[in-house]
PDB file of C-alpha atoms in Angstrom:
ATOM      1  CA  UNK Z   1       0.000   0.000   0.000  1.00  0.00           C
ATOM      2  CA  UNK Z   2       1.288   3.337  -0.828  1.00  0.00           C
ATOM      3  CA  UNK Z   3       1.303   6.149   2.027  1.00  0.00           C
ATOM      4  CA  UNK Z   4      -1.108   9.327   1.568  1.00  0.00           C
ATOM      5  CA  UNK Z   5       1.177  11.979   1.597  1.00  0.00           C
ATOM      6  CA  UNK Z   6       3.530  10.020  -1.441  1.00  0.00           C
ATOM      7  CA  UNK Z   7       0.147   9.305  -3.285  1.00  0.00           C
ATOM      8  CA  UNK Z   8      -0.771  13.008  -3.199  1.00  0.00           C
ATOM      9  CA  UNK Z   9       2.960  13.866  -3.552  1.00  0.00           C
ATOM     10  CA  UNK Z  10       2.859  11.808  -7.070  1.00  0.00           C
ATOM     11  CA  UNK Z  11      -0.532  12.993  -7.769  1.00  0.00           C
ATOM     12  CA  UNK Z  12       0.869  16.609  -7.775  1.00  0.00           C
ATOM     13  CA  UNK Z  13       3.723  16.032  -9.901  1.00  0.00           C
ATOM     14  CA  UNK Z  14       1.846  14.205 -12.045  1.00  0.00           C
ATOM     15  CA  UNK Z  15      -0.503  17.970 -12.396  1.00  0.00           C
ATOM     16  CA  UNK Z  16       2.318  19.419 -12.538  1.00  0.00           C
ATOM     17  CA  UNK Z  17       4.093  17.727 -15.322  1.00  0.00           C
ATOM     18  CA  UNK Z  18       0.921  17.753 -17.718  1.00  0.00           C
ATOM     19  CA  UNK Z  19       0.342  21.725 -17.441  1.00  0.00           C
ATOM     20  CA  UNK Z  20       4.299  21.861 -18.113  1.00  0.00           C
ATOM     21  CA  UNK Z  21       3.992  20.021 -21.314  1.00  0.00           C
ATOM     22  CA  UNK Z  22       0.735  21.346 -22.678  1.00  0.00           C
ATOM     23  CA  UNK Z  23       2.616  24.860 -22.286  1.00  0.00           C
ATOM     24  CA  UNK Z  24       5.909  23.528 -23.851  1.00  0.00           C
ATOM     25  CA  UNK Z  25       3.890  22.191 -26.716  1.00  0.00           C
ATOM     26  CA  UNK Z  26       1.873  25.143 -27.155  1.00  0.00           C
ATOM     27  CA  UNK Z  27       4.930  27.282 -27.183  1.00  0.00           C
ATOM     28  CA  UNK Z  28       7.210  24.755 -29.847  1.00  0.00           C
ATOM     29  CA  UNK Z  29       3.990  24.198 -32.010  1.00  0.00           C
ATOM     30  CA  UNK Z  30       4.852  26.260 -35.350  1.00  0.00           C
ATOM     31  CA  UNK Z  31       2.763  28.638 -36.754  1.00  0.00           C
ATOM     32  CA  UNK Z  32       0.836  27.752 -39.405  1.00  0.00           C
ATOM     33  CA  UNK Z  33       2.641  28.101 -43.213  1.00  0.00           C
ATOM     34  CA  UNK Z  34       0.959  30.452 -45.198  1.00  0.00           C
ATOM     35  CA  UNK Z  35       1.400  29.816 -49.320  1.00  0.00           C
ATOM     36  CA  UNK Z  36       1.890  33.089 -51.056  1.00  0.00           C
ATOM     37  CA  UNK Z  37       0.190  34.434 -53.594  1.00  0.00           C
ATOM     38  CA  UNK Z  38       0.555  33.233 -57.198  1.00  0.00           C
ATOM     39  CA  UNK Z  39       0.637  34.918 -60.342  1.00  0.00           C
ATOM     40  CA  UNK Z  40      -1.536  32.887 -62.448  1.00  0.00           C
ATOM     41  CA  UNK Z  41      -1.544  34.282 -66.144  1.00  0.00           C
ATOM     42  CA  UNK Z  42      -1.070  38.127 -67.033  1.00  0.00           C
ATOM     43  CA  UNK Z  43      -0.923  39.737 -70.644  1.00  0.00           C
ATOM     44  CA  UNK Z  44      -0.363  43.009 -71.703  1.00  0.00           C
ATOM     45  CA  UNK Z  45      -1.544  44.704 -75.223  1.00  0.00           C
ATOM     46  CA  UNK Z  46       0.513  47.791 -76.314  1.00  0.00           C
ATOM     47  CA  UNK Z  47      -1.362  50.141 -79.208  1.00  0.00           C
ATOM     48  CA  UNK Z  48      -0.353  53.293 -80.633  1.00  0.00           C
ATOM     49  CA  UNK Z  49      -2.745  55.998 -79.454  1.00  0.00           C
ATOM     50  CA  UNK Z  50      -2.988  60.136 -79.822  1.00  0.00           C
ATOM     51  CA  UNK Z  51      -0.248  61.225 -77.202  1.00  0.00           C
ATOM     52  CA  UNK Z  52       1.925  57.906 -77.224  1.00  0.00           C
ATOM     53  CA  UNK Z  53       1.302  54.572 -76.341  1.00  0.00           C
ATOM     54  CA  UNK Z  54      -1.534  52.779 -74.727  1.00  0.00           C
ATOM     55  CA  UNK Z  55      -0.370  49.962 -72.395  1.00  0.00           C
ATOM     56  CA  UNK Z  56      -3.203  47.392 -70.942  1.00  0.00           C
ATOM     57  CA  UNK Z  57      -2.964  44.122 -68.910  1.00  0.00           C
ATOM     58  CA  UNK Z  58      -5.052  41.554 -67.422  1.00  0.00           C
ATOM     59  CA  UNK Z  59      -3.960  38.982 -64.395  1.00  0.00           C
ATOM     60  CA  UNK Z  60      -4.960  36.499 -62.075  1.00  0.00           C
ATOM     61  CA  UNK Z  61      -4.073  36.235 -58.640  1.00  0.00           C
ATOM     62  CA  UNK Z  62      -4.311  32.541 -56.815  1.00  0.00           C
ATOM     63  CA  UNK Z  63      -5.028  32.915 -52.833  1.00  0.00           C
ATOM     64  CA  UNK Z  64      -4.334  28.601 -51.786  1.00  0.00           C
ATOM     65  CA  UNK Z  65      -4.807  29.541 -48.047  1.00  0.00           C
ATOM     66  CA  UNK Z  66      -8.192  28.363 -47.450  1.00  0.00           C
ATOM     67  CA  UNK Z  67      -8.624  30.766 -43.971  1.00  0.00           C
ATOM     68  CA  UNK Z  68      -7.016  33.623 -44.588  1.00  0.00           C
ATOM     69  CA  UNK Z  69      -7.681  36.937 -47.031  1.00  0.00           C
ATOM     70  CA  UNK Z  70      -4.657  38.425 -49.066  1.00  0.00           C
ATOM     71  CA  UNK Z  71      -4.336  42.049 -48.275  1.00  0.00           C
ATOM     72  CA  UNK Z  72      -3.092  45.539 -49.064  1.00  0.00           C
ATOM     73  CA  UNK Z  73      -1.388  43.770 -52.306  1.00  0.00           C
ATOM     74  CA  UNK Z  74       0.130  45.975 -54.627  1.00  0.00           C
ATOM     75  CA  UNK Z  75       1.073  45.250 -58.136  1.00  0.00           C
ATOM     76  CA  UNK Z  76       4.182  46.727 -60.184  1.00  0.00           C
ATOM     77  CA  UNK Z  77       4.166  47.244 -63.887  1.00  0.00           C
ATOM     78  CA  UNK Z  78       6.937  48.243 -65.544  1.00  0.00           C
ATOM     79  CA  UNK Z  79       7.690  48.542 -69.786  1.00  0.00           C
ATOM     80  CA  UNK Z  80      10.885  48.704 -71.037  1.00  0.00           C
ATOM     81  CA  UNK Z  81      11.341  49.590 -74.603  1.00  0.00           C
ATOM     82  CA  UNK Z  82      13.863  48.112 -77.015  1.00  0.00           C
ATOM     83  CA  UNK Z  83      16.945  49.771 -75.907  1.00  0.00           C
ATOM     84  CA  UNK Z  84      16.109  48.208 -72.255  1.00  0.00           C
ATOM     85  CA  UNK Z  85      15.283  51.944 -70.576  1.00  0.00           C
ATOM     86  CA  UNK Z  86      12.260  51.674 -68.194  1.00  0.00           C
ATOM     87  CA  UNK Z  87       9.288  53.998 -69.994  1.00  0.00           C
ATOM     88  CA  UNK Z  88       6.351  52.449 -67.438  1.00  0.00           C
ATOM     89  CA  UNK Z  89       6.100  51.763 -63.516  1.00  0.00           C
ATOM     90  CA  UNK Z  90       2.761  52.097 -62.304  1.00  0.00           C
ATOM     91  CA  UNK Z  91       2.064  50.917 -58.949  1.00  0.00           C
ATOM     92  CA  UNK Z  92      -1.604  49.554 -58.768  1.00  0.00           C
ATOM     93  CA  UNK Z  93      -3.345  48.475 -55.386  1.00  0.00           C
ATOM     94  CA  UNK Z  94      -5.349  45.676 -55.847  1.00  0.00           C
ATOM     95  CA  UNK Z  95      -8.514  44.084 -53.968  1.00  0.00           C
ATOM     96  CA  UNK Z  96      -7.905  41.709 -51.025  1.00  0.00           C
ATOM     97  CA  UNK Z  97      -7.839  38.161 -51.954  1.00  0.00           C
ATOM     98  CA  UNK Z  98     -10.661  35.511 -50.613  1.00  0.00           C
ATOM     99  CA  UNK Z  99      -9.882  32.827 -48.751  1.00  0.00           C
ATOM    100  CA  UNK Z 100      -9.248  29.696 -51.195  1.00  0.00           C
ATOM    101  CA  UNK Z 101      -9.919  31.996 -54.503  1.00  0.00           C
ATOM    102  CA  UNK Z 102      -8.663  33.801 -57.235  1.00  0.00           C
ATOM    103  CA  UNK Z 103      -8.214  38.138 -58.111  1.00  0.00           C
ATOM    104  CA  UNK Z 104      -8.991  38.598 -61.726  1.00  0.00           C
ATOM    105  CA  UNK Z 105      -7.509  42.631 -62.305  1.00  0.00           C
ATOM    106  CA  UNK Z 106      -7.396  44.759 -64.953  1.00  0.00           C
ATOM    107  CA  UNK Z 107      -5.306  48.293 -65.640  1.00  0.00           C
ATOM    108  CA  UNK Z 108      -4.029  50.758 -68.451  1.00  0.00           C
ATOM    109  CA  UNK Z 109      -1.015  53.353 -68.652  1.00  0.00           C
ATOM    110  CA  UNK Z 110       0.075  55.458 -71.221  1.00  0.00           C
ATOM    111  CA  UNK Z 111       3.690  56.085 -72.215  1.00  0.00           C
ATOM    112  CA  UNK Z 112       4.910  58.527 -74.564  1.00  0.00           C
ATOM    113  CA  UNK Z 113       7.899  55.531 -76.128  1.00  0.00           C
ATOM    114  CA  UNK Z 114       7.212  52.436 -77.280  1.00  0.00           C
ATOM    115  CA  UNK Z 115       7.206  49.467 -74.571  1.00  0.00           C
ATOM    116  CA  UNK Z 116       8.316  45.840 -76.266  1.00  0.00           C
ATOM    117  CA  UNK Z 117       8.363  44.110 -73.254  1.00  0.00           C
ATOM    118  CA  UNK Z 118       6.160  44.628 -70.298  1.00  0.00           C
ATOM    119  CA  UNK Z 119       5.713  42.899 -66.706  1.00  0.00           C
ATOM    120  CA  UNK Z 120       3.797  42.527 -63.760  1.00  0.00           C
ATOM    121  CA  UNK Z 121       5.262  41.743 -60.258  1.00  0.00           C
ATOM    122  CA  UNK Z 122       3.665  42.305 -57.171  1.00  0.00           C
ATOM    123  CA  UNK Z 123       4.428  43.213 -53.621  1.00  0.00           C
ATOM    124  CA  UNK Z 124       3.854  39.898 -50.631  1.00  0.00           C
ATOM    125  CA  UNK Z 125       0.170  40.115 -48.961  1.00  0.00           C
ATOM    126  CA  UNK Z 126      -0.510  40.921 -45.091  1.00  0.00           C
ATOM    127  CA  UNK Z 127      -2.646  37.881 -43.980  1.00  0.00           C
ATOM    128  CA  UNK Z 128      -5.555  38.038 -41.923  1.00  0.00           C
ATOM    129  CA  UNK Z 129      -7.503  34.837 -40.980  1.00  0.00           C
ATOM    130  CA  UNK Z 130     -11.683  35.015 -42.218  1.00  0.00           C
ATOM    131  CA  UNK Z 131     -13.730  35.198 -39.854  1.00  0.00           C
ATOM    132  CA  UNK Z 132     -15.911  32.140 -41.947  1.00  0.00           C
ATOM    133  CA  UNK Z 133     -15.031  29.179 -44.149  1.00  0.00           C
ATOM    134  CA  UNK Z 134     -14.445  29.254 -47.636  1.00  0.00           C
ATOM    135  CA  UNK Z 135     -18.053  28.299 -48.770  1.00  0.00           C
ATOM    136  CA  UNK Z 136     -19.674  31.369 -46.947  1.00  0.00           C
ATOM    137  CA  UNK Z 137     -17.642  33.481 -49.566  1.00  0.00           C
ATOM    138  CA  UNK Z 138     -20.280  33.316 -52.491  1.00  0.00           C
ATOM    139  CA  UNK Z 139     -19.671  34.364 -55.552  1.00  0.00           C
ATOM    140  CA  UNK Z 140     -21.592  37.444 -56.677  1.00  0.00           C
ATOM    141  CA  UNK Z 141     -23.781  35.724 -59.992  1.00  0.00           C
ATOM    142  CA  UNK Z 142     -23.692  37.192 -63.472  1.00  0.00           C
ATOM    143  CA  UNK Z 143     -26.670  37.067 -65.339  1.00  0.00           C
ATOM    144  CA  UNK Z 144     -28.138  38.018 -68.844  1.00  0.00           C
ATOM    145  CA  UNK Z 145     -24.100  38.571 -70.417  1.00  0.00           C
ATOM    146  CA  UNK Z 146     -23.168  39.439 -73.510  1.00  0.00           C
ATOM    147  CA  UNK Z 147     -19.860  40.082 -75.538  1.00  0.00           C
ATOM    148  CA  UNK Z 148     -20.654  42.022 -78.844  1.00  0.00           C
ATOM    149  CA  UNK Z 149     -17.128  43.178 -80.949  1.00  0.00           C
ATOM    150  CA  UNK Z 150     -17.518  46.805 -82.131  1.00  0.00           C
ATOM    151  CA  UNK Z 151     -16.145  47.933 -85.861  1.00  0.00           C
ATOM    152  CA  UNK Z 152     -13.369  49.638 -84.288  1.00  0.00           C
ATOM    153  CA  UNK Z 153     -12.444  45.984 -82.501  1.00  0.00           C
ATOM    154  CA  UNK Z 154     -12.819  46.363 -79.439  1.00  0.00           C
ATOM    155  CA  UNK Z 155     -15.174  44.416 -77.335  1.00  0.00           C
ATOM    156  CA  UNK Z 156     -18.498  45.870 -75.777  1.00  0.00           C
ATOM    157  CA  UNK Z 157     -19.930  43.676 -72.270  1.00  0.00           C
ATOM    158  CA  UNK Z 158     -22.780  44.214 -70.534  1.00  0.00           C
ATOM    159  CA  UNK Z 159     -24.881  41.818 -68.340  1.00  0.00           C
ATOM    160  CA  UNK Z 160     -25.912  42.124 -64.539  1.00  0.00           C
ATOM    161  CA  UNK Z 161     -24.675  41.662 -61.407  1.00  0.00           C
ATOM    162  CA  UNK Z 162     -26.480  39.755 -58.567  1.00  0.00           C
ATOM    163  CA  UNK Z 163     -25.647  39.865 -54.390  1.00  0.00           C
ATOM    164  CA  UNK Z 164     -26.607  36.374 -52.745  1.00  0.00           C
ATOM    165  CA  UNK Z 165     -26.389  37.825 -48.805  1.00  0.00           C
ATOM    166  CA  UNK Z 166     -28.806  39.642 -47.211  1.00  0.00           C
ATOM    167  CA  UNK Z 167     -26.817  43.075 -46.361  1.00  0.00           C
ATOM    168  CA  UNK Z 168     -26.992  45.395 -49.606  1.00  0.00           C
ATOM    169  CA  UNK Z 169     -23.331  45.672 -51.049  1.00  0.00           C
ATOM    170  CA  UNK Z 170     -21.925  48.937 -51.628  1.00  0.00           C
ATOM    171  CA  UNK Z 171     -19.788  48.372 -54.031  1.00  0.00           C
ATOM    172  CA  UNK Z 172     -18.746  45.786 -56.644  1.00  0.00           C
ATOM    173  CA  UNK Z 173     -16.060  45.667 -59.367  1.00  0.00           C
ATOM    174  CA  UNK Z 174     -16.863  43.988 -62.260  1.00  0.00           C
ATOM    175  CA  UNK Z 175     -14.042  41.792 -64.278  1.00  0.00           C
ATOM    176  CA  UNK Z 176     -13.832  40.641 -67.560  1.00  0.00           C
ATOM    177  CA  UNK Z 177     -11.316  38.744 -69.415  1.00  0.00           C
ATOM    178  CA  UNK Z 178     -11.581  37.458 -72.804  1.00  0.00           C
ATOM    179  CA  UNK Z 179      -9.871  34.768 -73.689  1.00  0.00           C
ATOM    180  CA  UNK Z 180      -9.662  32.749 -77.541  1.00  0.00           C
ATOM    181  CA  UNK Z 181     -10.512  29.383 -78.314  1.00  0.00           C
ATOM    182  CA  UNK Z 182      -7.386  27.213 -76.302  1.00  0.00           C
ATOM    183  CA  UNK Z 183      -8.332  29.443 -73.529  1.00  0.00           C
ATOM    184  CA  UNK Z 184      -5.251  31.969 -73.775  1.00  0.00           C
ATOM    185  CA  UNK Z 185      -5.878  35.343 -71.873  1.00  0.00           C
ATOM    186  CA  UNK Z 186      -5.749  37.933 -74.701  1.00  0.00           C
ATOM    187  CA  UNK Z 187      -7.042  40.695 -72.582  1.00  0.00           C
ATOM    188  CA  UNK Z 188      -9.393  42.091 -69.717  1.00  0.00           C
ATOM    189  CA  UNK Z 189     -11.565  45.545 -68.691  1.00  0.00           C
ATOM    190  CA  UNK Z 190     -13.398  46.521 -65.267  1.00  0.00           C
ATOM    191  CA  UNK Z 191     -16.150  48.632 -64.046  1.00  0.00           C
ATOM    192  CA  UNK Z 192     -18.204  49.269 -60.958  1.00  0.00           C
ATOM    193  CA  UNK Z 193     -21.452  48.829 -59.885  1.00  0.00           C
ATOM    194  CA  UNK Z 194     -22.656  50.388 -56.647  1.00  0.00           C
ATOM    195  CA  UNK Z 195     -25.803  49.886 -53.659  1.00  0.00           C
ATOM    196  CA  UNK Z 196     -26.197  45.678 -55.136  1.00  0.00           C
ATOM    197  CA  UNK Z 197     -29.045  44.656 -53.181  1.00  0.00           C
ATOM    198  CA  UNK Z 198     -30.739  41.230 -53.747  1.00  0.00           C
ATOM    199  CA  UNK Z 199     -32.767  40.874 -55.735  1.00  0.00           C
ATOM    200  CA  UNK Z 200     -32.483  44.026 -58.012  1.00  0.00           C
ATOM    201  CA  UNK Z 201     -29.280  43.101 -59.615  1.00  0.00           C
ATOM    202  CA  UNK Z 202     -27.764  46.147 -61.723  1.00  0.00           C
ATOM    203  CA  UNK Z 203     -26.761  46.345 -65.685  1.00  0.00           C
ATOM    204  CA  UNK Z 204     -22.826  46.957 -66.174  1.00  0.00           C
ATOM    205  CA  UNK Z 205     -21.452  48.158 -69.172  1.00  0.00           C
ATOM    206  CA  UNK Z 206     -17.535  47.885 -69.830  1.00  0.00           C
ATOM    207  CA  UNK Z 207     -15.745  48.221 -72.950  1.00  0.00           C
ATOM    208  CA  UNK Z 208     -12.217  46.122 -73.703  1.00  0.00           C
ATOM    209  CA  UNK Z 209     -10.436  47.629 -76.531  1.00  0.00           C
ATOM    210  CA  UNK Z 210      -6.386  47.439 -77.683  1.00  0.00           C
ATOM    211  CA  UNK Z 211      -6.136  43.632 -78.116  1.00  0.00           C
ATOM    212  CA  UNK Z 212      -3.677  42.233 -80.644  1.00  0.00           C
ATOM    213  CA  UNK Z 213      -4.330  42.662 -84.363  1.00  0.00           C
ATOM    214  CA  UNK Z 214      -6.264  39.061 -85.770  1.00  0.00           C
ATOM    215  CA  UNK Z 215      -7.605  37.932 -82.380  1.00  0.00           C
ATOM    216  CA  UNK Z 216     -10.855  36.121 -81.731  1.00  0.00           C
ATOM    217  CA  UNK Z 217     -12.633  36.517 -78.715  1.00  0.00           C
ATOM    218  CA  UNK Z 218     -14.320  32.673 -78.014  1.00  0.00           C
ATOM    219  CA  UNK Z 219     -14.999  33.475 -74.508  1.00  0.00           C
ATOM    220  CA  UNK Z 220     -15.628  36.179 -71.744  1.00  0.00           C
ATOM    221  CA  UNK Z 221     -15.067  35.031 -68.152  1.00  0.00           C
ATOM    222  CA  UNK Z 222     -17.323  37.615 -65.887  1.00  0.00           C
ATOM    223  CA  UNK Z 223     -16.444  38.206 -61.850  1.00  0.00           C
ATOM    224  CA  UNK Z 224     -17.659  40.251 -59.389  1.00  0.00           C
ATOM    225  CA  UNK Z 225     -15.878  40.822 -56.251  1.00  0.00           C
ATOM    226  CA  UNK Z 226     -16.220  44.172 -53.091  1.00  0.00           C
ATOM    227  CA  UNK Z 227     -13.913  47.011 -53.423  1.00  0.00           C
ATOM    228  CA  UNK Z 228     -10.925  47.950 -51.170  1.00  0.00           C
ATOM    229  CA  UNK Z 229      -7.821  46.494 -50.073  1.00  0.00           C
ATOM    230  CA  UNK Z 230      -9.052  44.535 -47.160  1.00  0.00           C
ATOM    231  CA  UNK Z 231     -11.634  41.445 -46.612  1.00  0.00           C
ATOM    232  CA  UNK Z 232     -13.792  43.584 -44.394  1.00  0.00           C
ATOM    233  CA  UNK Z 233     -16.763  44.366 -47.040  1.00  0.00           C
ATOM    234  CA  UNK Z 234     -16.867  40.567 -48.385  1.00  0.00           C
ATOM    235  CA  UNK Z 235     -16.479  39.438 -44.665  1.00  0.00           C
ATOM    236  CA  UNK Z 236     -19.909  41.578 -43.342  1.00  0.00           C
ATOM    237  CA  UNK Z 237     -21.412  40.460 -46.259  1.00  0.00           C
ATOM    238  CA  UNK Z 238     -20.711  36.987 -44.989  1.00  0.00           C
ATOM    239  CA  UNK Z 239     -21.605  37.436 -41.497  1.00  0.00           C
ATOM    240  CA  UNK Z 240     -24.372  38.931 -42.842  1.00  0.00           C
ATOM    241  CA  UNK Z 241     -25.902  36.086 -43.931  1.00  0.00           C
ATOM    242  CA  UNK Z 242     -27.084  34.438 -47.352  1.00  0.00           C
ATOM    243  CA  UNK Z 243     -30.402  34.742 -49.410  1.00  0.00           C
ATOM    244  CA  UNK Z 244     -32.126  31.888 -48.982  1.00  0.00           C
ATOM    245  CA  UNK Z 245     -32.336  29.913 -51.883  1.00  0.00           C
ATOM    246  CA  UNK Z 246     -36.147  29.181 -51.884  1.00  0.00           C
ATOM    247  CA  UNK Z 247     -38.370  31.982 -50.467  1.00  0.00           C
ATOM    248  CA  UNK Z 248     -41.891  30.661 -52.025  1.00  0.00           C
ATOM    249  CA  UNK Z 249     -44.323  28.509 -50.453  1.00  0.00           C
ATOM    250  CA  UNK Z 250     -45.322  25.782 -52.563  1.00  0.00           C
ATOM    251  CA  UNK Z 251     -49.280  26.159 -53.881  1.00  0.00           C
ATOM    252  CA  UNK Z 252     -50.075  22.690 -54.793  1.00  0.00           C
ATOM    253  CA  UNK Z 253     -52.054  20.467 -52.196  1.00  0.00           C
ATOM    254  CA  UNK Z 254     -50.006  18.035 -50.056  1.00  0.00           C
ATOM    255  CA  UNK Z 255     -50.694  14.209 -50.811  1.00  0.00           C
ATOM    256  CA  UNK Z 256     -53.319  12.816 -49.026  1.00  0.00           C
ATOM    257  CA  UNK Z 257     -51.080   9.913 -48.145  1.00  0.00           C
ATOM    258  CA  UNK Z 258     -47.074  10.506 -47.422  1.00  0.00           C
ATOM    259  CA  UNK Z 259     -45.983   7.922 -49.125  1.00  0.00           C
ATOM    260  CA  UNK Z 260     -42.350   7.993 -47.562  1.00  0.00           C
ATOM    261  CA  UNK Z 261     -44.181   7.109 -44.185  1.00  0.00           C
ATOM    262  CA  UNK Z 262     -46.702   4.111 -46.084  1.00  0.00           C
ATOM    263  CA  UNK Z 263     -43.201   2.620 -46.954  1.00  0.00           C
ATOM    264  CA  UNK Z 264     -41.351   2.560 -43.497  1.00  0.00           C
ATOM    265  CA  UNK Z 265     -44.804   1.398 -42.389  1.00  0.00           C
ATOM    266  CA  UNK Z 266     -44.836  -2.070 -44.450  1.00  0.00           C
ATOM    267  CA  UNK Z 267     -41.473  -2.518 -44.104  1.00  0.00           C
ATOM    268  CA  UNK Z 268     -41.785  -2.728 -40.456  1.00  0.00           C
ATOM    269  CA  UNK Z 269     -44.726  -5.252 -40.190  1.00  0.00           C
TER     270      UNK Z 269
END
């Protein structure tokens, strides 16, 4: 038999030990490995225009972390001409990144010498873990599209934009990238839309002009996403809550018999 006072002795140490290696391990666990962000696919189009050059590009930022928004990400795009002198930089902010999800963006710049090589690089996001999951990120649907090519060549869009959550959004921006038949990016344009409510989704109208000489548009790729360098608008959208999906009673009689019931019935006797 062992004594009281060495029971409770071992007892304590026993405590003791437990609370000294759930600290230890809480301390040496490592924090969690975020992926940076990746640079999908970008293009630029370079056309001569009244005062110089007109210089456009589309990307696509890739966000793998599945908890965490991208933020206060800032793209650099510079042109050098053929000599190798730098006649573009523009910095561009860009919107934060969802959780798990992708940034389509769009710009323009003008330069008064001709570019022949232009590229986009972008500054490392600040991560901040969502306050939901992935799935509570909806996407904002497009509805009633349409791509028509204008005589001059560029590309006239228009459709409207939907909001799925409950809380009106402020403030959308509105991608498009057009892409040709093997699915090459040959170019992209944005807009805004502004007070998105549900149910009253509003028209946008973009235009997407200075692609390369020959090409053939085969299909437009539409996004909506909230404005601003942070998560915070998607995120009290979120929190917000969705739409739900059916709102309408149904107006035909029930059946007299449930037949779902009838069956578990027999199948018990």
């Amino acid at each position: 038999m062992i004594p009281y006072r060495r029971t409770a002795s071992l007892l304590t140490l026993g405590a003791l030990g437990a609370i000294c290696l759930a600290g230890c391990s809480s301390e040496d666990r490592p924090a969690p490995q975020l992926k940076p962000l990746a640079l999908k696919e970008q293009v630029s189009n370079i056309v001569k225009s009244a005062d110089g050059y007109a210089v456009t590009w589309a990307g696509v930022l890739s966000n793998a972390n599945p908890w965490h928004f991208g933020e206060h990400v800032v793209a650099t795009i510079v042109g050098h001409d053929a000599k190798g002198a730098e006649v573009v930089r523009l910095e561009q902010p860009l919107d934060a990144v969802p959780p798990g999800g992708s940034l389509p963006f769009t710009g323009q710049a003008s330069a008064t010498e001709k570019p022949v090589k232009v590229t986009i690089q972008y500054r490392p996001a600040q991560w901040r873990p969502a306050a939901r999951i992935a799935s509570a990120f909806q996407r904002f649907p497009i509805t009633r599209a349409q791509t028509l090519r204008q005589k001059d060549g560029s590309y006239l869009i228009t459709g409207y934009v939907g909001n799925p959550y409950r809380l009106p959004a402020g403030s959308l921006v509105v991608n498009a990238l057009l892409r040709d038949k093997s699915g090459k990016l040959l170019g992209g344009g944005s807009t805004f839309v502004d007070d998105v409510k549900a149910g009253s989704p509003p028209r946008f109208i973009l235009t997407v002009s200075g692609l390369p000489h020959g090409a053939r548009v085969a299909k437009t790729e539409i996004t909506a996403r909230t404005w601003g360098s942070t998560g915070r608008p998607y995120e009290d959208l979120a929190l917000g809550g969705a739409v739900p999906v059916h709102t309408v009673k149904p107006k035909s009689e029930p059946f007299a018999v449930d037949r779902s019931t009838q069956i578990v019935t027999e199948h018990q006797q």
